[in-house]
XYZ file of C-alpha atoms in Angstrom:
555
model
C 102.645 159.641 116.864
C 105.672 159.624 119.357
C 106.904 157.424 121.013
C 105.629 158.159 124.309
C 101.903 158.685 123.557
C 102.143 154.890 121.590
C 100.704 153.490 124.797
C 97.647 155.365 125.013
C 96.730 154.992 122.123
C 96.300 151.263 122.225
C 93.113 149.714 123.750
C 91.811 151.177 126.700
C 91.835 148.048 128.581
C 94.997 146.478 127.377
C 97.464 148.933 129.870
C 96.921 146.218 133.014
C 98.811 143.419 131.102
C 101.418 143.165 133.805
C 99.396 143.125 136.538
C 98.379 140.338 138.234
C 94.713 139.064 138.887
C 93.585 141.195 141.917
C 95.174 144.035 140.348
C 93.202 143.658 137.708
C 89.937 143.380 139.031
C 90.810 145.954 141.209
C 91.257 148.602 138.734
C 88.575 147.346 136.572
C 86.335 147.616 139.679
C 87.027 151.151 140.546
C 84.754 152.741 142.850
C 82.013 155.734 141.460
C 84.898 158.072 143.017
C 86.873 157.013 140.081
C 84.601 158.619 137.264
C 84.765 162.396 137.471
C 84.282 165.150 135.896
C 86.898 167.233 134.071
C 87.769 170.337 132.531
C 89.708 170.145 129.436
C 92.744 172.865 129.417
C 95.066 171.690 126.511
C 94.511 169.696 123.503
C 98.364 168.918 121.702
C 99.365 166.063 119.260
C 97.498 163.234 119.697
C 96.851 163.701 123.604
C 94.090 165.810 126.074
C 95.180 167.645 129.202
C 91.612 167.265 131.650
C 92.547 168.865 135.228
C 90.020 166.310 136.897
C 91.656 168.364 140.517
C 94.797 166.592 140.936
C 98.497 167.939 141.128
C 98.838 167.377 137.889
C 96.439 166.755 134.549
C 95.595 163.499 133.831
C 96.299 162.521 130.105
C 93.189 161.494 127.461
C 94.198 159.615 124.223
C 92.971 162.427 121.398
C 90.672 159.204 119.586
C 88.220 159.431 122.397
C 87.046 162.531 121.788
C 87.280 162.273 117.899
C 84.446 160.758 116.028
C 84.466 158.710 113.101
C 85.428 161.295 110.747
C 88.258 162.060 113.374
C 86.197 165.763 114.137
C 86.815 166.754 117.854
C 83.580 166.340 119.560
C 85.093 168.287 122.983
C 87.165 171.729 122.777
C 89.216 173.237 125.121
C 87.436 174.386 127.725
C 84.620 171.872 127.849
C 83.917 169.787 130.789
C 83.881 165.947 129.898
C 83.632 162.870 131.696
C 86.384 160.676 132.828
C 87.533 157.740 134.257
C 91.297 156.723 136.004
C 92.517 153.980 133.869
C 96.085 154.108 135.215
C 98.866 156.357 135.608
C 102.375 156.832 133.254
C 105.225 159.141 134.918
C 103.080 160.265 138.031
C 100.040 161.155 135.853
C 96.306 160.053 135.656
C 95.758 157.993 132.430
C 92.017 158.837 131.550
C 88.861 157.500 129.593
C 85.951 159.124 128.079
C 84.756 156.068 126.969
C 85.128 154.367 129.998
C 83.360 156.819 132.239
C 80.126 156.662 129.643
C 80.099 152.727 130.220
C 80.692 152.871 133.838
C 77.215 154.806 133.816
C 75.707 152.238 132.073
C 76.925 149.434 134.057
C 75.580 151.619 137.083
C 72.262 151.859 135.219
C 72.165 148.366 134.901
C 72.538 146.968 138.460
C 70.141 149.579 139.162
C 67.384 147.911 136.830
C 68.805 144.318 137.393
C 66.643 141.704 139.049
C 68.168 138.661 139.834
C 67.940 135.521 137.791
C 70.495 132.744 137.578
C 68.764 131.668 134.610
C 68.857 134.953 132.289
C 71.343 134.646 129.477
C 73.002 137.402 127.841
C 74.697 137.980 124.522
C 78.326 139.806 125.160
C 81.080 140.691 122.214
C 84.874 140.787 123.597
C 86.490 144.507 123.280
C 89.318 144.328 125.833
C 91.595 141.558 127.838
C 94.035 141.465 130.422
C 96.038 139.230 132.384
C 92.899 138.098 134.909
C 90.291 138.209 131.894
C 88.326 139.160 129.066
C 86.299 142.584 129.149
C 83.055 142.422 127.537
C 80.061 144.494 126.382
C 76.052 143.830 125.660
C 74.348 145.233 122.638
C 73.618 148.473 124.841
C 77.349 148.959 125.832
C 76.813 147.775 129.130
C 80.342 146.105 130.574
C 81.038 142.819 132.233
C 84.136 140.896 133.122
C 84.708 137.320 131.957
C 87.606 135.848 134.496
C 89.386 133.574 132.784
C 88.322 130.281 135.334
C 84.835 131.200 133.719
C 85.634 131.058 130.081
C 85.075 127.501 128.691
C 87.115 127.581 126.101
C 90.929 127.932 125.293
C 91.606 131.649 124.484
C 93.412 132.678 121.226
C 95.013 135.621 119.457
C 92.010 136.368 117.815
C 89.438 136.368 120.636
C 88.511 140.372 120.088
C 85.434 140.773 118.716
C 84.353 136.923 119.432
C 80.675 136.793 120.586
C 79.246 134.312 122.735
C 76.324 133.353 125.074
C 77.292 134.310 129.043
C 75.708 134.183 132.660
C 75.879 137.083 135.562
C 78.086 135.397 137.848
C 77.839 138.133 140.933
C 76.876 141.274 140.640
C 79.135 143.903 143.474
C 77.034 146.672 143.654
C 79.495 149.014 145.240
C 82.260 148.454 143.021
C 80.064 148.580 139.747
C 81.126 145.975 138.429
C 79.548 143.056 136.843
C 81.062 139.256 136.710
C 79.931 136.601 134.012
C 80.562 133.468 133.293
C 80.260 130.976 130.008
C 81.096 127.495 131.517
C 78.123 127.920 133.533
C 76.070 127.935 130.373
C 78.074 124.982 129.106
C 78.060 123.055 132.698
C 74.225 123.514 132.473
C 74.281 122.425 128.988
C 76.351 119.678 129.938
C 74.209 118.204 132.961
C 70.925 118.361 130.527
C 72.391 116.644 127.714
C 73.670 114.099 129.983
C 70.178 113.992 131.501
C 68.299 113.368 128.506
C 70.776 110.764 126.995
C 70.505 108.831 130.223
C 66.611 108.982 129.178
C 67.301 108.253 125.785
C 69.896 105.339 126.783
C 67.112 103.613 128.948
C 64.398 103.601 126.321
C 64.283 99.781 124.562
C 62.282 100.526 122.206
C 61.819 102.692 119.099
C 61.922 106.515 119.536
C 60.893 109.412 117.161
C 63.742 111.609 116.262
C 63.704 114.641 113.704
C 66.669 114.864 110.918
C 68.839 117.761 111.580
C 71.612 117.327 109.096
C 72.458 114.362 106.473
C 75.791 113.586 104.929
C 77.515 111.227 103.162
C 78.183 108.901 105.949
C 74.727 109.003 107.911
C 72.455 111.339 109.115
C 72.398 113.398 112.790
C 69.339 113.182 114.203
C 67.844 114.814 117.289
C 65.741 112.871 119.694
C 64.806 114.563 122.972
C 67.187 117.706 122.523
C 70.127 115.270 121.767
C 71.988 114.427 118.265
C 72.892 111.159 117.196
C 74.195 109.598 114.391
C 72.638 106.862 112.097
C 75.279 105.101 110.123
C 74.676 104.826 106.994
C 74.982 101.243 107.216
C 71.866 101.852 109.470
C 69.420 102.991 107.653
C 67.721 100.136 105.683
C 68.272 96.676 105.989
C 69.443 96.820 101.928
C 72.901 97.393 103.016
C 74.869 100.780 103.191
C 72.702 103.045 101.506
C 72.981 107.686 100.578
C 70.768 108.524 102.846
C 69.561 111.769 100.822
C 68.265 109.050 98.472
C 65.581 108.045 101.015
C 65.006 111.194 103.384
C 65.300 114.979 103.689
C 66.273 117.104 106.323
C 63.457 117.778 109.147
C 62.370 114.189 108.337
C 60.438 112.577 111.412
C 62.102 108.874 111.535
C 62.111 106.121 114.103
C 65.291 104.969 115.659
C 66.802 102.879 118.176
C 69.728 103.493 120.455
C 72.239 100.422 119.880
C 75.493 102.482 121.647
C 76.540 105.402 123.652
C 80.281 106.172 123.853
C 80.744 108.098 127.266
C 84.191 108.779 126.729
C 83.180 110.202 123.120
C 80.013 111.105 124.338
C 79.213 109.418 120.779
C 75.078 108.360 120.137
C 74.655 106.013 117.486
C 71.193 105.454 116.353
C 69.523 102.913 114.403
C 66.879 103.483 112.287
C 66.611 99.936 110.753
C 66.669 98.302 113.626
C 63.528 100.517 115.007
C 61.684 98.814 112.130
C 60.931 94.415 111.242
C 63.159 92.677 110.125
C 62.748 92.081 106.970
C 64.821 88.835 106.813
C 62.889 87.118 109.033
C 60.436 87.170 106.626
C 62.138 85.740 103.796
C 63.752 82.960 105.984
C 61.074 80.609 105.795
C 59.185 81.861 102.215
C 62.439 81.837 99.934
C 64.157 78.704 98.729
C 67.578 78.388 96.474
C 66.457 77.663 92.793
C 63.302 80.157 93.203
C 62.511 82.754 90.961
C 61.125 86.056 91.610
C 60.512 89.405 90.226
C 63.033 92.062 91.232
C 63.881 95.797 90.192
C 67.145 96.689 89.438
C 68.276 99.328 91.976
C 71.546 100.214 91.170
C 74.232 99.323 88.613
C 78.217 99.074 89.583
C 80.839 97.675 87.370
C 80.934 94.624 89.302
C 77.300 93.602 89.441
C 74.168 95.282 90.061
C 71.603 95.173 93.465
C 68.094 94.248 92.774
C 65.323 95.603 95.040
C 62.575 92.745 96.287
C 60.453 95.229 97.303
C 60.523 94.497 100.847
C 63.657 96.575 101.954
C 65.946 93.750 101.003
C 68.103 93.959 98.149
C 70.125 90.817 96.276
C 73.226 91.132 94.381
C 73.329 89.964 90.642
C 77.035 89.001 90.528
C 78.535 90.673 86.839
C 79.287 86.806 86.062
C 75.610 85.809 86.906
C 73.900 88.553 84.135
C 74.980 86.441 81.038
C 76.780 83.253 79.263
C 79.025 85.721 77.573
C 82.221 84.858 79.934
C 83.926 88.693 78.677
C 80.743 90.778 79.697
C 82.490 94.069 79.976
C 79.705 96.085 81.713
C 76.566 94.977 83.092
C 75.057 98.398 81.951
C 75.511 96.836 78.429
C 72.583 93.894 79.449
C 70.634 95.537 81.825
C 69.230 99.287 83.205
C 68.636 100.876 86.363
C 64.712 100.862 87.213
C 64.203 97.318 84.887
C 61.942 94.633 86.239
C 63.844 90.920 85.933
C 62.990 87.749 86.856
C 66.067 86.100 88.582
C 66.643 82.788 90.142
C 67.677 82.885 93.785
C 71.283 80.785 93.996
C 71.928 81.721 97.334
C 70.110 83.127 101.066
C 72.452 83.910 104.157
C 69.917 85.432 106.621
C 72.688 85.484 109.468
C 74.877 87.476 107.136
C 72.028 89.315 104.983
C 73.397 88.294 101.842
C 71.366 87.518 99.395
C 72.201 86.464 95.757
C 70.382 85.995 92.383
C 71.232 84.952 88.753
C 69.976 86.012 85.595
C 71.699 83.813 83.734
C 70.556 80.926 85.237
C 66.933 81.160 83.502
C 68.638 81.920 80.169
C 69.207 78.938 77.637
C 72.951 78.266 77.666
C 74.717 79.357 74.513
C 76.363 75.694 74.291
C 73.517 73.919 73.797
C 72.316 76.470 70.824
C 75.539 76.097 69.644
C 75.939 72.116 69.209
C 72.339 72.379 67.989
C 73.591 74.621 64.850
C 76.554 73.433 64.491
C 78.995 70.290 64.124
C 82.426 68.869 63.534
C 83.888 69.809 60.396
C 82.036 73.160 60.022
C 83.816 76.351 59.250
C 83.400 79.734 61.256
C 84.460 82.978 61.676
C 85.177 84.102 64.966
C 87.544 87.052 67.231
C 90.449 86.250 69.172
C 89.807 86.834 73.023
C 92.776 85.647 74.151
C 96.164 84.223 74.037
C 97.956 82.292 76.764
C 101.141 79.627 76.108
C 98.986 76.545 75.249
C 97.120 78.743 72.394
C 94.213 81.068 72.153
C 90.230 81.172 72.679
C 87.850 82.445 69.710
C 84.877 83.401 70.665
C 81.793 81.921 68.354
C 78.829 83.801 68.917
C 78.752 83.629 72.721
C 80.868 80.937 73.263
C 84.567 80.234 73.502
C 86.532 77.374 71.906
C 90.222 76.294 71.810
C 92.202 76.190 69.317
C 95.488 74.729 70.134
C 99.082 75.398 69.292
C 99.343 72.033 67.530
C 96.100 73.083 65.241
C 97.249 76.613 64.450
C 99.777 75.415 62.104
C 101.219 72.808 59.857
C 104.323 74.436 60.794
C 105.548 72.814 64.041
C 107.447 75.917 65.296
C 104.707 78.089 65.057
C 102.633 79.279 67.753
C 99.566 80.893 68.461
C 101.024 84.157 70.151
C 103.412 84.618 66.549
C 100.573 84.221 64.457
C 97.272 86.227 65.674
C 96.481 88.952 68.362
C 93.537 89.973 70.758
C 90.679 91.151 68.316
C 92.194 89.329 65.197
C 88.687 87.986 63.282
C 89.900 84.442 61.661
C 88.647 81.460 60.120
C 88.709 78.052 61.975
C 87.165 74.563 61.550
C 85.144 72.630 64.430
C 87.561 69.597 64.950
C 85.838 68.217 68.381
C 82.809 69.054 70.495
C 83.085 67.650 73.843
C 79.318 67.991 75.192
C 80.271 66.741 78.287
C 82.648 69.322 79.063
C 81.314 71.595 77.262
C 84.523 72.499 75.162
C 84.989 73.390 71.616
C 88.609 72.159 69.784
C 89.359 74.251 66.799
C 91.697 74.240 64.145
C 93.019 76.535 61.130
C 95.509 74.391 59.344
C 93.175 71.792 58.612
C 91.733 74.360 56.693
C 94.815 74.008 54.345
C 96.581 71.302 52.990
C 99.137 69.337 54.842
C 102.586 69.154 53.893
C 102.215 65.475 53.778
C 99.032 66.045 51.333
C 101.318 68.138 48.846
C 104.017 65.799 49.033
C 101.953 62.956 48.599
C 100.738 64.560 44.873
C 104.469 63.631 43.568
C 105.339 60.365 46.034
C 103.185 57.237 47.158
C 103.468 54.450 49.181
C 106.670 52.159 48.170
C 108.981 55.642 46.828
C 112.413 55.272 47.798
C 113.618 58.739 48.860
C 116.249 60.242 50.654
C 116.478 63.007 53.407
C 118.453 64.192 56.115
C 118.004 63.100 59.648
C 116.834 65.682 62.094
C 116.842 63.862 65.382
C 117.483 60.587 67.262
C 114.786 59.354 69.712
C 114.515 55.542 71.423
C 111.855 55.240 69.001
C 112.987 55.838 66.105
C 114.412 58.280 63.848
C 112.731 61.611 62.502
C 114.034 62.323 59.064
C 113.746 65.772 57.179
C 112.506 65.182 53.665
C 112.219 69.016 52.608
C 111.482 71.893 54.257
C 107.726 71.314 55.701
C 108.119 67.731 55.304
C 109.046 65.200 58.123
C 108.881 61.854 57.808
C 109.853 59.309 60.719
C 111.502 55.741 60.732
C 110.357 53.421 64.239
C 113.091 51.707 65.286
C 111.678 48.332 64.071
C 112.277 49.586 60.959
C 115.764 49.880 60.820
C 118.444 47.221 62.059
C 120.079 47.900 65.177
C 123.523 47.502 64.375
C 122.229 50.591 61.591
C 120.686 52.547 64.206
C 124.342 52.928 66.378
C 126.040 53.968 63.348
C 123.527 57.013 62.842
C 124.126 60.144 63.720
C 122.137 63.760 63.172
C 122.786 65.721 60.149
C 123.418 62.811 57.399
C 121.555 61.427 54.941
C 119.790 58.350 54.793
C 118.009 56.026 52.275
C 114.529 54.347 52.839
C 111.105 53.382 51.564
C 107.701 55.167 52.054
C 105.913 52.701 53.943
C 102.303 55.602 54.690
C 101.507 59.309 53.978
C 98.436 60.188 56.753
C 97.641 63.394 54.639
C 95.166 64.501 57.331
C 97.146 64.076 60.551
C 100.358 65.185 58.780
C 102.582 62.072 58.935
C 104.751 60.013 56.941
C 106.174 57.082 57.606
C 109.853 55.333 56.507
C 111.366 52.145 56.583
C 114.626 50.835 55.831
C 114.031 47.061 56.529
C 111.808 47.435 53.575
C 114.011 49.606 51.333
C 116.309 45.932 51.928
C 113.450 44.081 50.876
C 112.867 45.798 48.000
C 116.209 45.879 46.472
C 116.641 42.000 47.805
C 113.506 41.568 45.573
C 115.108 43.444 42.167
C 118.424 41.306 43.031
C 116.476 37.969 42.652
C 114.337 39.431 39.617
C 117.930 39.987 37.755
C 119.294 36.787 38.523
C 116.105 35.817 36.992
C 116.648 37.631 34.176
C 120.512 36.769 33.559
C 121.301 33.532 33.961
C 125.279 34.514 33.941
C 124.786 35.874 37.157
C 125.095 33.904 40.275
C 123.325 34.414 43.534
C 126.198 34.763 45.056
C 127.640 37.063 42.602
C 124.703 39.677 43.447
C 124.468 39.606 46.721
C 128.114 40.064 46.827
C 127.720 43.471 44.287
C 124.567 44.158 46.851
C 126.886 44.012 49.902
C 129.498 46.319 48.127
């Protein structure tokens, strides 16, 4: 195609874009003088030469007198139809197609009986600067100004149906006007009539479900939607409404707001209905137990049904003693009847919570029946913190301390287990007031000061090498495991300011505690002692002198 015939070959109403409003109802309301008849004398490239009895021929685009195989349905010669569409270089710019609609727009004012209330389906096929051009599913045309659209027009508006009104009808220029914001302005004035009806109603109304979604459900009363939270539909809480109701549903509701601005509805369904809360107000007491059907299981607790369309919460912490429940799923099931106690009721606040637990005997007591100080167990390592770690014993938790892990003083409870370890330990203290457990594991070995106390005893004079220096006394290192302290009352103080850390001293085992660990030194009685052999051999060798001794003593 060449250049020059590029323009009339685009659509047939699309050659007015640069004319202004009047223009372009002026040549879209053409007179019957502007359809005529032609004779076609030349067909050439993609143009038709009709003499419709002007100077000059007036120019048809080729594709309207092609069908859709692109055969010619008009030959030279024949006598078609026409309609001035424009003019390019001092020559008519014609249309078959537009003379066969003008016809049938003729046709229709002819037939047309007025009604300001008839509504008509129309499809876009054309636009211009003052409008959209539109046909019916007979081909019939209307104009849509653009003051009568009701909508913002975009790049893709050909081919766009919609719902339209006749607007005026000018029977001498064949033309027909319509409009879509009168629809929606009618639309708009009965919706605002019925919500103003719907507003002023107190009480419950019947509305039918149209559509339900994850946050609510839209309902229509009276020809208007609203929404119903889903925090609105029972007084359980926030509930999935396709859980309880289906689509076409009759339900009652209650208007609590209307957002004019929004032009938002929100609807109530629970509140249409008794309160349920009311009811338990004054029958329900804390400490009561009742019969309730778990209705739904989360990882942090589970909601029990009451059968009244109020639902309790059964905290995870409240299913069982076991203090490292993982999942509630693992104790209870979704559907299971349980008798709970109720711990707590907050009308004002619809809260409602229940305990399982509660009516369950408490793992402590069936454990200090079974059990006692002194007994061995086996039990898993829960956790570790910087004081020392809690084994669990059946389903119950005791201590066992950094001091009892170990005879070993530096050792602690994070160097010598982990989370999950299974280990041995011995009952040491039950506090039944508390209810706490205090465990040990080196008390299920020997002491240090048990072994040592197989080769010394009470009275030994040994040596060792002091390890520290406190007000109280002095702790001395007698092997490796082994410490051994002398109180300051044990040693003279004129002794004690000469002693420093790191050298040995001399003294007398005084008591070995095998059980707590703990020796005992003194070198007031290591003085004694050898002040005792000093008199026995002046006793037994009469060549001695006292004074003789106690000087080789001294030195």
């Amino acid at each position: 195609m060449n250049e020059a015939n590029k323009e009339v070959q685009t659509n047939d109403y699309e050659y007015q874009e640069d004319v202004d409003f009047g223009q372009v109802l002026d040549a879209f309301n053409k007179s019957r003088s502007d359809t005529t008849e032609g004779k076609i004398v030349d067909i050439k490239n993609d143009e038709v030469y009709v003499d419709i009895g002007k100077k000059s021929e007036g120019i048809l685009a080729i594709s309207e007198i092609q069908d859709e195989n692109g055969t010619l349905t008009f030959n030279k010669g024949d006598l078609i139809k026409v309609a001035v569409v424009g003019s390019r270089g001092g020559k008519a710019l014609l249309s078959h197609k537009k003379a066969l609609r003008k016809e049938k727009v003729v046709e229709f004012i002819k037939n047309y009986k007025e009604d300001s209330e008839q509504i008509f389906d129309v499809k876009v096929v054309g636009k211009n600067k003052g409008g959209l051009v539109c046909v019916d599913d007979k081909g019939v045309e209307f104009f849509l100004p653009k003051s009568q659209y009701g909508f913002k027009e975009s790049n893709n508006i050909i081919g766009k149906s919609f719902k339209v009104k006749i607007l005026k009808i000018d029977e001498d220029a064949q033309s027909i006007v319509i409009s879509r914001k009168r629809i929606l302005d009618d639309e708009r004035k009965k919706r605002k009539e019925v919500i103003n009806n719907v507003v002023e109603q107190e009480g419950a109304i019947e509305g039918t479900i149209k559509k339900i979604t994850t946050y609510g459900m839209f309902v229509d009363v009276g020809g208007v939607d609203g929404l119903v939270h889903y925090s609105e539909v029972s007084y359980k809480g926030p509930v999935n409404p396709s859980a309880l109701y289906k689509e076409g549903d009759k339900v009652p509701v209650k208007v609590i707001k209307y957002d004019k601005d929004r032009k938002h509805l929100s609807l109530s369904i629970k509140a249409a209905l008794p309160d349920p809360w009311s009811e338990i107000k004054d029958s329900l007491e804390i400490g009561d137990t009742i019969k309730v059907i778990v209705s739904n299981i989360e990882p942090y607790g589970a909601f029990v049904d009451l059968g009244n369309d109020i639902e309790g919460f059964l905290h995870i912490s409240e299913i069982s003693w076991d203090k490292n429940i993982k999942n509630p799923k693992d104790y209870i099931s979704k559907g299971q009847e349980i008798d709970v106690e109720v711990i707590e009721i907050n009308p004002e606040n619809r809260r409602l919570r229940v305990s399982l637990r509660n009516l369950l005997a408490k793992p402590f007591d069936n454990f200090v029946k079974n059990h006692k100080v002194g007994d061995i167990l086996e039990g898993v390592v829960t956790s570790i913190t910087a004081f020392g770690a809690f084994i669990k014993l059946d389903y119950i938790e005791g201590l066992l301390h950094n001091e009892d892990a170990s005879w070993n003083r530096s050792d602690k409870c994070k160097d010598l287990f982990k989370v999950g370890d299974s280990i041995k330990v011995k009952i040491i203290k039950i506090d039944e007031e508390n209810q706490k457990i205090s465990l040990s594991t080196k008390e299920l070995n020997e002491s240090p000061a048990g072994t040592y106390s197989q080769t010394h005893k009470v009275g030994d004079i040994v040596k060792g090498i002091i390890r520290d220096i406190k007000d109280f006394g002095v702790f001395v290192e007698l092997n490796k495991n082994v410490d051994a302290l002398i109180h300051k009352e044990d040693i003279s103080a004129s002794m004690l300011e000469k002693l420093s850390v790191g050298e040995e001293i001399e003294a007398a085992i005084v008591f070995i505690d095998e059980k707590k660990n703990r020796i005992r030194l003194s070198v007031k009685n290591l003085v004694k002692m050898k002040e005792r052999e000093a008199l026995n051999e002046i006793n037994s060798d009469d060549k001695m002198t006292l004074g003789d001794i106690i000087k080789d003593q001294l030195s």
